[in-house]
mmCIF file of C-alpha atoms and ligand atoms in Angstrom:
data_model
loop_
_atom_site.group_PDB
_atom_site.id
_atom_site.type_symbol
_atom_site.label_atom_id
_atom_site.label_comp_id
_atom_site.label_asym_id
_atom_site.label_seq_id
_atom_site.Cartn_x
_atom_site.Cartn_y
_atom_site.Cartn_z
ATOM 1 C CA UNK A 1 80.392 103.498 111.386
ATOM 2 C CA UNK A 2 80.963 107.573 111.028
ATOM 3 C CA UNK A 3 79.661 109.179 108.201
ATOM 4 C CA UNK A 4 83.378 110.026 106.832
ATOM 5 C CA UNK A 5 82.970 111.864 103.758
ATOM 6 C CA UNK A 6 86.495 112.297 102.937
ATOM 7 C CA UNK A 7 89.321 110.418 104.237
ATOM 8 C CA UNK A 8 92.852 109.860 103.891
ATOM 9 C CA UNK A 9 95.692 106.602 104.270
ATOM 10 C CA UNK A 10 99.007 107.849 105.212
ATOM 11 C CA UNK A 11 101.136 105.916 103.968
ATOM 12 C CA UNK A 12 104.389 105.151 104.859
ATOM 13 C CA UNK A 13 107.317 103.209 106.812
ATOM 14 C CA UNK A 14 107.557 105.492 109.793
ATOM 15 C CA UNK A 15 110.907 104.224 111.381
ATOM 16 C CA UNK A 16 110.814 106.193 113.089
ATOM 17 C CA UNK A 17 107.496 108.697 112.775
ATOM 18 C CA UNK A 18 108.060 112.163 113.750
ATOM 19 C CA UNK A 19 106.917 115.472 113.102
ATOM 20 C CA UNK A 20 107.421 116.568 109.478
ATOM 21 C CA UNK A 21 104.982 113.671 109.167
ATOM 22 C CA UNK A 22 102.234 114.648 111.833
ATOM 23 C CA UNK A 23 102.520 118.237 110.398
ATOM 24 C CA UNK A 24 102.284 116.649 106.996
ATOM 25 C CA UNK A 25 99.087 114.723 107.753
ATOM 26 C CA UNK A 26 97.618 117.703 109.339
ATOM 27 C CA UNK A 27 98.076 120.129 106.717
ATOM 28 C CA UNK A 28 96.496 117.840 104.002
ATOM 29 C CA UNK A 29 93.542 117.200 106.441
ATOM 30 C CA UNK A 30 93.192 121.297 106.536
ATOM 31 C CA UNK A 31 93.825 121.779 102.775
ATOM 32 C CA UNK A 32 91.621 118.402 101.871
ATOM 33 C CA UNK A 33 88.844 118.955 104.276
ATOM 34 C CA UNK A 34 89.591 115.736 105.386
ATOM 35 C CA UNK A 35 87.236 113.819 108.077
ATOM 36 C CA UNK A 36 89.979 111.055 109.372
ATOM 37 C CA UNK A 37 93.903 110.335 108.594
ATOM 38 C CA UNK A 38 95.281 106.806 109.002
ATOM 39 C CA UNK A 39 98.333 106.217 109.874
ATOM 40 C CA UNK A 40 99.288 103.075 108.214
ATOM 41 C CA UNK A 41 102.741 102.015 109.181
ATOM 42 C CA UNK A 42 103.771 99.519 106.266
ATOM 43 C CA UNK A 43 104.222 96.155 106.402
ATOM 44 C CA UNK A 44 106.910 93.894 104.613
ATOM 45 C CA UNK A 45 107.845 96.752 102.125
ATOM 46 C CA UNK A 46 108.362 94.888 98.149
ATOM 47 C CA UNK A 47 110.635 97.743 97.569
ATOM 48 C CA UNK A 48 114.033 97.028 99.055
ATOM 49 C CA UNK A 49 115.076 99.385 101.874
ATOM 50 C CA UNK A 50 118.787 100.002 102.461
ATOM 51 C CA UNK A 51 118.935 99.743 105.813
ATOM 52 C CA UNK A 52 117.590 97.068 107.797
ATOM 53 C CA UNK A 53 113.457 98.305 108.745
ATOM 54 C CA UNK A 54 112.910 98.305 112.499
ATOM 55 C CA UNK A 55 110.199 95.226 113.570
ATOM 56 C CA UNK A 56 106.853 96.167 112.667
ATOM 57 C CA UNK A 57 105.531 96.239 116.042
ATOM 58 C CA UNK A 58 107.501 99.117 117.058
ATOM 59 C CA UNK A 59 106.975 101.456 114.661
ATOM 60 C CA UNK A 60 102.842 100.601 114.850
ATOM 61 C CA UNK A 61 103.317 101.673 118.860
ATOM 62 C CA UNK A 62 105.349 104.711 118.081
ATOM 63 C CA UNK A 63 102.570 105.523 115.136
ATOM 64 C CA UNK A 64 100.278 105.491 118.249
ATOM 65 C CA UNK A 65 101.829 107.218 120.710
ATOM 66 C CA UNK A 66 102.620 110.264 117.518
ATOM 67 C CA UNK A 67 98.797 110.575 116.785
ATOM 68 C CA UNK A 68 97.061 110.115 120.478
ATOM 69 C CA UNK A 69 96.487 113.686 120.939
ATOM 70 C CA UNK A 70 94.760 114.475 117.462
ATOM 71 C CA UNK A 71 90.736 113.432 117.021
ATOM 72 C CA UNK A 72 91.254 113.442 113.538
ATOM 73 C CA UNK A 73 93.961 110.891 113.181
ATOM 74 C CA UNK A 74 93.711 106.674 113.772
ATOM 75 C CA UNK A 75 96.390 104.073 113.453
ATOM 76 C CA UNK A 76 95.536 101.568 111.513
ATOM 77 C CA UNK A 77 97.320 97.611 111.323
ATOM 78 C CA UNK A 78 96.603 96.005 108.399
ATOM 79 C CA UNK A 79 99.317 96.614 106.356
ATOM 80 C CA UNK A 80 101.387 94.815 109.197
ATOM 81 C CA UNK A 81 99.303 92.432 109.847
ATOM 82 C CA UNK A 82 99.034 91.440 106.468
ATOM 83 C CA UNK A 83 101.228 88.352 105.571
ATOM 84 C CA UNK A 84 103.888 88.756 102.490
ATOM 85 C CA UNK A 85 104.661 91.407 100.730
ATOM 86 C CA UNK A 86 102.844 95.040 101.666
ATOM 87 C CA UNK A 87 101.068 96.589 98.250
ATOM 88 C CA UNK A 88 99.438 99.770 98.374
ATOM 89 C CA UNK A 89 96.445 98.537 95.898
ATOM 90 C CA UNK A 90 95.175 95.962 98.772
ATOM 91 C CA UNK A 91 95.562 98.499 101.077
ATOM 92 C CA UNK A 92 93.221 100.902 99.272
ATOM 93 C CA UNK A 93 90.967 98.245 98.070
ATOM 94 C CA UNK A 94 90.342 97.242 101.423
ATOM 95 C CA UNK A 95 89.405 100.951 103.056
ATOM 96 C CA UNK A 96 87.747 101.718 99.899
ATOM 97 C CA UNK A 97 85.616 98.242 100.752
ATOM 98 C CA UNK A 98 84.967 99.148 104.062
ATOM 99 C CA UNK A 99 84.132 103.000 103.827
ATOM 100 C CA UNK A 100 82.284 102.511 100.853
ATOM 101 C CA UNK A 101 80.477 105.707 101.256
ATOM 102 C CA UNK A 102 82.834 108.252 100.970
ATOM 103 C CA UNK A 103 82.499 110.318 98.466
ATOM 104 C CA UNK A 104 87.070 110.808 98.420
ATOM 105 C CA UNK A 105 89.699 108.826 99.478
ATOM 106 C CA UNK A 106 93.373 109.914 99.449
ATOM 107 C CA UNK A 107 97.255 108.257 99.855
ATOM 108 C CA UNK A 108 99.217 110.792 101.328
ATOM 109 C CA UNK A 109 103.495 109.487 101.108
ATOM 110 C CA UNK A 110 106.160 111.121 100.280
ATOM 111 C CA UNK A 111 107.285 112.819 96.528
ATOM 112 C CA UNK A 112 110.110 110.522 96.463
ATOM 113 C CA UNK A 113 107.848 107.198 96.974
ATOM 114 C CA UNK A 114 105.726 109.245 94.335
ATOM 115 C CA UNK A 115 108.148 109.126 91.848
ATOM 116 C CA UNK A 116 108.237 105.173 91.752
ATOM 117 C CA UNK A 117 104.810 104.891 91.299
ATOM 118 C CA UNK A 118 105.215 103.319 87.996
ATOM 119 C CA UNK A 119 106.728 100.169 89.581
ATOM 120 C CA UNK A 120 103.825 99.799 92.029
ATOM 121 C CA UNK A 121 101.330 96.632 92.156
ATOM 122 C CA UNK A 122 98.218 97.661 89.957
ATOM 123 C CA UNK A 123 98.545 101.590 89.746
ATOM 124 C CA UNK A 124 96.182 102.270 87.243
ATOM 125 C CA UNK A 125 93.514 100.531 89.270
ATOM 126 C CA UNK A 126 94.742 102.331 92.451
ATOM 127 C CA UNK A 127 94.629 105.705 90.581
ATOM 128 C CA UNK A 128 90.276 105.090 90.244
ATOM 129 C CA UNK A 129 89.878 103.971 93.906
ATOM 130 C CA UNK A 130 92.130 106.987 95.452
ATOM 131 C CA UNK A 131 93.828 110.356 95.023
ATOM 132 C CA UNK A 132 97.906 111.006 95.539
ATOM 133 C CA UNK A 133 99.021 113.635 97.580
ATOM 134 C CA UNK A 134 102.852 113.961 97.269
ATOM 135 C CA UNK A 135 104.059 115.421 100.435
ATOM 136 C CA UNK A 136 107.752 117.506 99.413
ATOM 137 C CA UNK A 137 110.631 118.470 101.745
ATOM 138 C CA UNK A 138 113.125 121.415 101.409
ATOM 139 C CA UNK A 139 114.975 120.445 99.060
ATOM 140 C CA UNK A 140 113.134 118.354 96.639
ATOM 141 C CA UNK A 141 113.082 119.196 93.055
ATOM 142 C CA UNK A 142 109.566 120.716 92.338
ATOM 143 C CA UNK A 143 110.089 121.274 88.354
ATOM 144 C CA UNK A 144 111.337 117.895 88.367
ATOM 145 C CA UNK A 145 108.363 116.448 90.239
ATOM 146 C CA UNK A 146 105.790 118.399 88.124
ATOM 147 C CA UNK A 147 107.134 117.486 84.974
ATOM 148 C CA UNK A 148 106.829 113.541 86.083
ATOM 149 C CA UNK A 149 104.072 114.242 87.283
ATOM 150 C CA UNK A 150 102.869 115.881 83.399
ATOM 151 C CA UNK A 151 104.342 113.004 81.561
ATOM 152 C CA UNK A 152 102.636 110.241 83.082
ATOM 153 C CA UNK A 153 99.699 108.782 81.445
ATOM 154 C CA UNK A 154 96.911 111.743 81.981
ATOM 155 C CA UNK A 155 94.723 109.419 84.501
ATOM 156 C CA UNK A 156 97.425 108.316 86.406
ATOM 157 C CA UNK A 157 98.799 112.753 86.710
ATOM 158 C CA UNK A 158 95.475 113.784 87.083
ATOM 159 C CA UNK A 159 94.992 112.356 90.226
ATOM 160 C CA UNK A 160 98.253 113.408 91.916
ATOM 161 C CA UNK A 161 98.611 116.528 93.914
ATOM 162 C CA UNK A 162 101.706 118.144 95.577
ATOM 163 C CA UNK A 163 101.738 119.552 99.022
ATOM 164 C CA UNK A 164 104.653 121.751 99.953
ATOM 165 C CA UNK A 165 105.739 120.544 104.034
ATOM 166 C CA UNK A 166 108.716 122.858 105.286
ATOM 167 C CA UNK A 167 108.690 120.856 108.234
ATOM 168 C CA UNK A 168 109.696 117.795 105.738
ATOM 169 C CA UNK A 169 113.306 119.014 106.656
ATOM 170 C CA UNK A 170 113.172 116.263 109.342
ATOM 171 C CA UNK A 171 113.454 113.207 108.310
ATOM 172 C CA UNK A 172 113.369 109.126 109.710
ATOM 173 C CA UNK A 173 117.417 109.079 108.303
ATOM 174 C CA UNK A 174 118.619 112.018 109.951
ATOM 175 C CA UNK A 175 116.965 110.607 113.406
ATOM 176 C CA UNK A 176 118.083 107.213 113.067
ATOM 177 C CA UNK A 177 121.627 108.705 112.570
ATOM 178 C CA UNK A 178 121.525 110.790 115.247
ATOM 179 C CA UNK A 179 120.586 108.266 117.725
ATOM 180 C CA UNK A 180 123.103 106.257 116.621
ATOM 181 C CA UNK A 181 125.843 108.690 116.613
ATOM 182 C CA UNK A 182 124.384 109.713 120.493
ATOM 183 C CA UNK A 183 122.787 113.165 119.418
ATOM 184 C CA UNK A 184 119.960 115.155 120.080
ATOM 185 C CA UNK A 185 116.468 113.966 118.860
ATOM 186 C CA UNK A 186 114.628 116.280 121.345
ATOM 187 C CA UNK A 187 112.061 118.299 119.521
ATOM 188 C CA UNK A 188 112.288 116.308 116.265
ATOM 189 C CA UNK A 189 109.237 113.961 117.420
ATOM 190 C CA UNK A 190 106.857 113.553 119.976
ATOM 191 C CA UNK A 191 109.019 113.467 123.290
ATOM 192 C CA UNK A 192 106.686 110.098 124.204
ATOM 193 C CA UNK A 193 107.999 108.787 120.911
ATOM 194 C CA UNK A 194 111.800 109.761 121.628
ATOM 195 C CA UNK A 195 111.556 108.120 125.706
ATOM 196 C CA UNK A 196 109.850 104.936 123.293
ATOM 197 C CA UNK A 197 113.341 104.605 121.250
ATOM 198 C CA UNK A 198 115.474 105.092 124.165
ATOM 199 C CA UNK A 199 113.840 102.617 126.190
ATOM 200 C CA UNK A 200 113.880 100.010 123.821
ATOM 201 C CA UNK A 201 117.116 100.723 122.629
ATOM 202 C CA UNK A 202 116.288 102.002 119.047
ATOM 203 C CA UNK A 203 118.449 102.830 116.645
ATOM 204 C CA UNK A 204 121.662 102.160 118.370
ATOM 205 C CA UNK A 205 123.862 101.225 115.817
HETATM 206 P P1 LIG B 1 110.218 105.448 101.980
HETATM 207 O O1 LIG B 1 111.237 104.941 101.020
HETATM 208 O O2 LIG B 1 110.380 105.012 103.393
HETATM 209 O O3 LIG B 1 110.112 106.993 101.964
HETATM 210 C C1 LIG B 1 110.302 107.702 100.787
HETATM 211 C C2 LIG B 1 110.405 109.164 101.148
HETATM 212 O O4 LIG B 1 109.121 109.668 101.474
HETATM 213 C C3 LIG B 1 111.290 109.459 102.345
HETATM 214 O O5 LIG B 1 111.894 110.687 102.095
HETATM 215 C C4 LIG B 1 110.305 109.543 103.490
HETATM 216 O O6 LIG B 1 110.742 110.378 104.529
HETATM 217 C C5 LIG B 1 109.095 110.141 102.825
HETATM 218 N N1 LIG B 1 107.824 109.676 103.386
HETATM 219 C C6 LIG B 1 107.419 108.392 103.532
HETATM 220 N N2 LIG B 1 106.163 108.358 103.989
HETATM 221 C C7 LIG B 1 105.775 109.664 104.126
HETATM 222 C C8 LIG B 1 104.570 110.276 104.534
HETATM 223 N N3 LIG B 1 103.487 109.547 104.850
HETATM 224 N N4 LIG B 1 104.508 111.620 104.563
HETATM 225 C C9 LIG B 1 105.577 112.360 104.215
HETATM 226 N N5 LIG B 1 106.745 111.840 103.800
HETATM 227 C C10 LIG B 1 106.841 110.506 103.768
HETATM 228 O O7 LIG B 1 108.817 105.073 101.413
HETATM 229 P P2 LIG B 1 107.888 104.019 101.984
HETATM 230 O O8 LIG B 1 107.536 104.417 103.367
HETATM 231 O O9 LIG B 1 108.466 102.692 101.728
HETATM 232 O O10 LIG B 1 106.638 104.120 101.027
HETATM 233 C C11 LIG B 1 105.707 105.130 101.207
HETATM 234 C C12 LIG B 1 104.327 104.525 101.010
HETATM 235 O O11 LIG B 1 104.206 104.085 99.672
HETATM 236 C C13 LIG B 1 104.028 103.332 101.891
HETATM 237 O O12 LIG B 1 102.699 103.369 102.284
HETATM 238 C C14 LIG B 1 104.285 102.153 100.982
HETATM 239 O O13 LIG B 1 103.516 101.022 101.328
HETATM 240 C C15 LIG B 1 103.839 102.719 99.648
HETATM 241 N N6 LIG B 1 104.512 101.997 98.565
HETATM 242 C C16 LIG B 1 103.804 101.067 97.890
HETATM 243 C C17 LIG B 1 104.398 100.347 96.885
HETATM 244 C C18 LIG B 1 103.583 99.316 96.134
HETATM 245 O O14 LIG B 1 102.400 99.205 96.368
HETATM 246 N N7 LIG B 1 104.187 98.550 95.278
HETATM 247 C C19 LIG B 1 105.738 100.584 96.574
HETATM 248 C C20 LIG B 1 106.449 101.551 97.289
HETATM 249 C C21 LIG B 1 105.812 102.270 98.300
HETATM 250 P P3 LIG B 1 110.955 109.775 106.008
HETATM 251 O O15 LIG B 1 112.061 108.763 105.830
HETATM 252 O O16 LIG B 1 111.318 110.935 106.837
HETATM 253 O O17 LIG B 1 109.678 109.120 106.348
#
């Protein structure tokens, strides 16, 4: 296996993934000194979604076809190949099991997942095995996200760090909307990622 020092899971749902994410994953690899990114598309999410999340298996191939140009980044399956519910504590555990020698491991997802972290499976736990990095958009309330981020119990805040991503003004909605309502997508994501949707009929409705 490499000799990864420091590695990151990116976390998220990725329907679809596009390119305030790739820009996110690559900044915290620059800032982070990061050795590897994975992409890990989640699973069945226990957080109800309010829209209906596309099948699994397409938003793992699009995941692929983002990252196939970068060294540094992987796609990886487990949370989707996981049965039940997807928790981000047996997702850690299990790269923190298997890279047991690296000396960091991050989650990189978004502020606004951030700020439910309360409600997630075992967070204390996940807070020793890994470090948050809280990827913002324009728009998102900084103050707001800091001063969570100060009131939380000090090991859980300690071991979250915001990352400013302008290019977080795209966003999985917007595109899903678009396509829907027959716009443009074209420089919003990979093009191999936009001819993916349209040929498989994506996002129609
Ligand atoms: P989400 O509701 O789909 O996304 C929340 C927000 O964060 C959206 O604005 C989204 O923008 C953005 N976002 C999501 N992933 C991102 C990423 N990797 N980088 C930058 N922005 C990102 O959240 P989610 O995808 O369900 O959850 C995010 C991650 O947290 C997943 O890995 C999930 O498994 C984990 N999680 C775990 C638990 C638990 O263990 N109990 C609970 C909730 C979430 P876009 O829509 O543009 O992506």
């Amino acid at each position: 296996m490499a000799n990864f020092k420091r590695i990151a899971i990116m976390g998220g749902t990725f329907d679809p993934i596009h390119f305030g994410h790739l820009v996110a994953a690559e900044a915290a690899r620059d800032s982070f000194k990061l050795d590897r990114v994975f992409f890990v598309p989640s699973g069945n999410p226990p957080h109800k979604k309010n829209y209906p999340v596309t099948d699994a298996k397409h938003r793992y191939l699009m995941t692929n076809l983002a990252v196939a140009a970068n060294p540094y980044f992987e796609v990886s399956p487990i949370e989707i190949e996981r049965p039940g519910y997807s928790y981000a504590i047996d997702t850690v555990t299990e790269f923190h099991n298997k890279y047991n020698d690296v000396d960091k491991l991050y989650f990189i997802t978004g502020a606004d997942a951030i700020l439910e972290i309360l409600t997630w499976k075992n967070v204390e736990k996940l807070t020793e095995l890994c470090c948050f990095i809280a990827a913002t958009r324009p728009g998102t309330n900084l103050e707001e996200l800091r001063r969570f981020i100060e009131e939380l119990p000090e090991k859980i805040g300690k071991k979250i760090h915001i990352m400013e991503v302008p290019a977080l003004a795209i966003s999985s909605t917007d595109i899903r909307n678009r396509v829907a309502n027959h716009r443009t997508i074209k420089y919003l994501l990979p093009e191999t990622v936009e001819q993916y949707i349209m040929k498989n009929g994506l996002y129609q409705s």
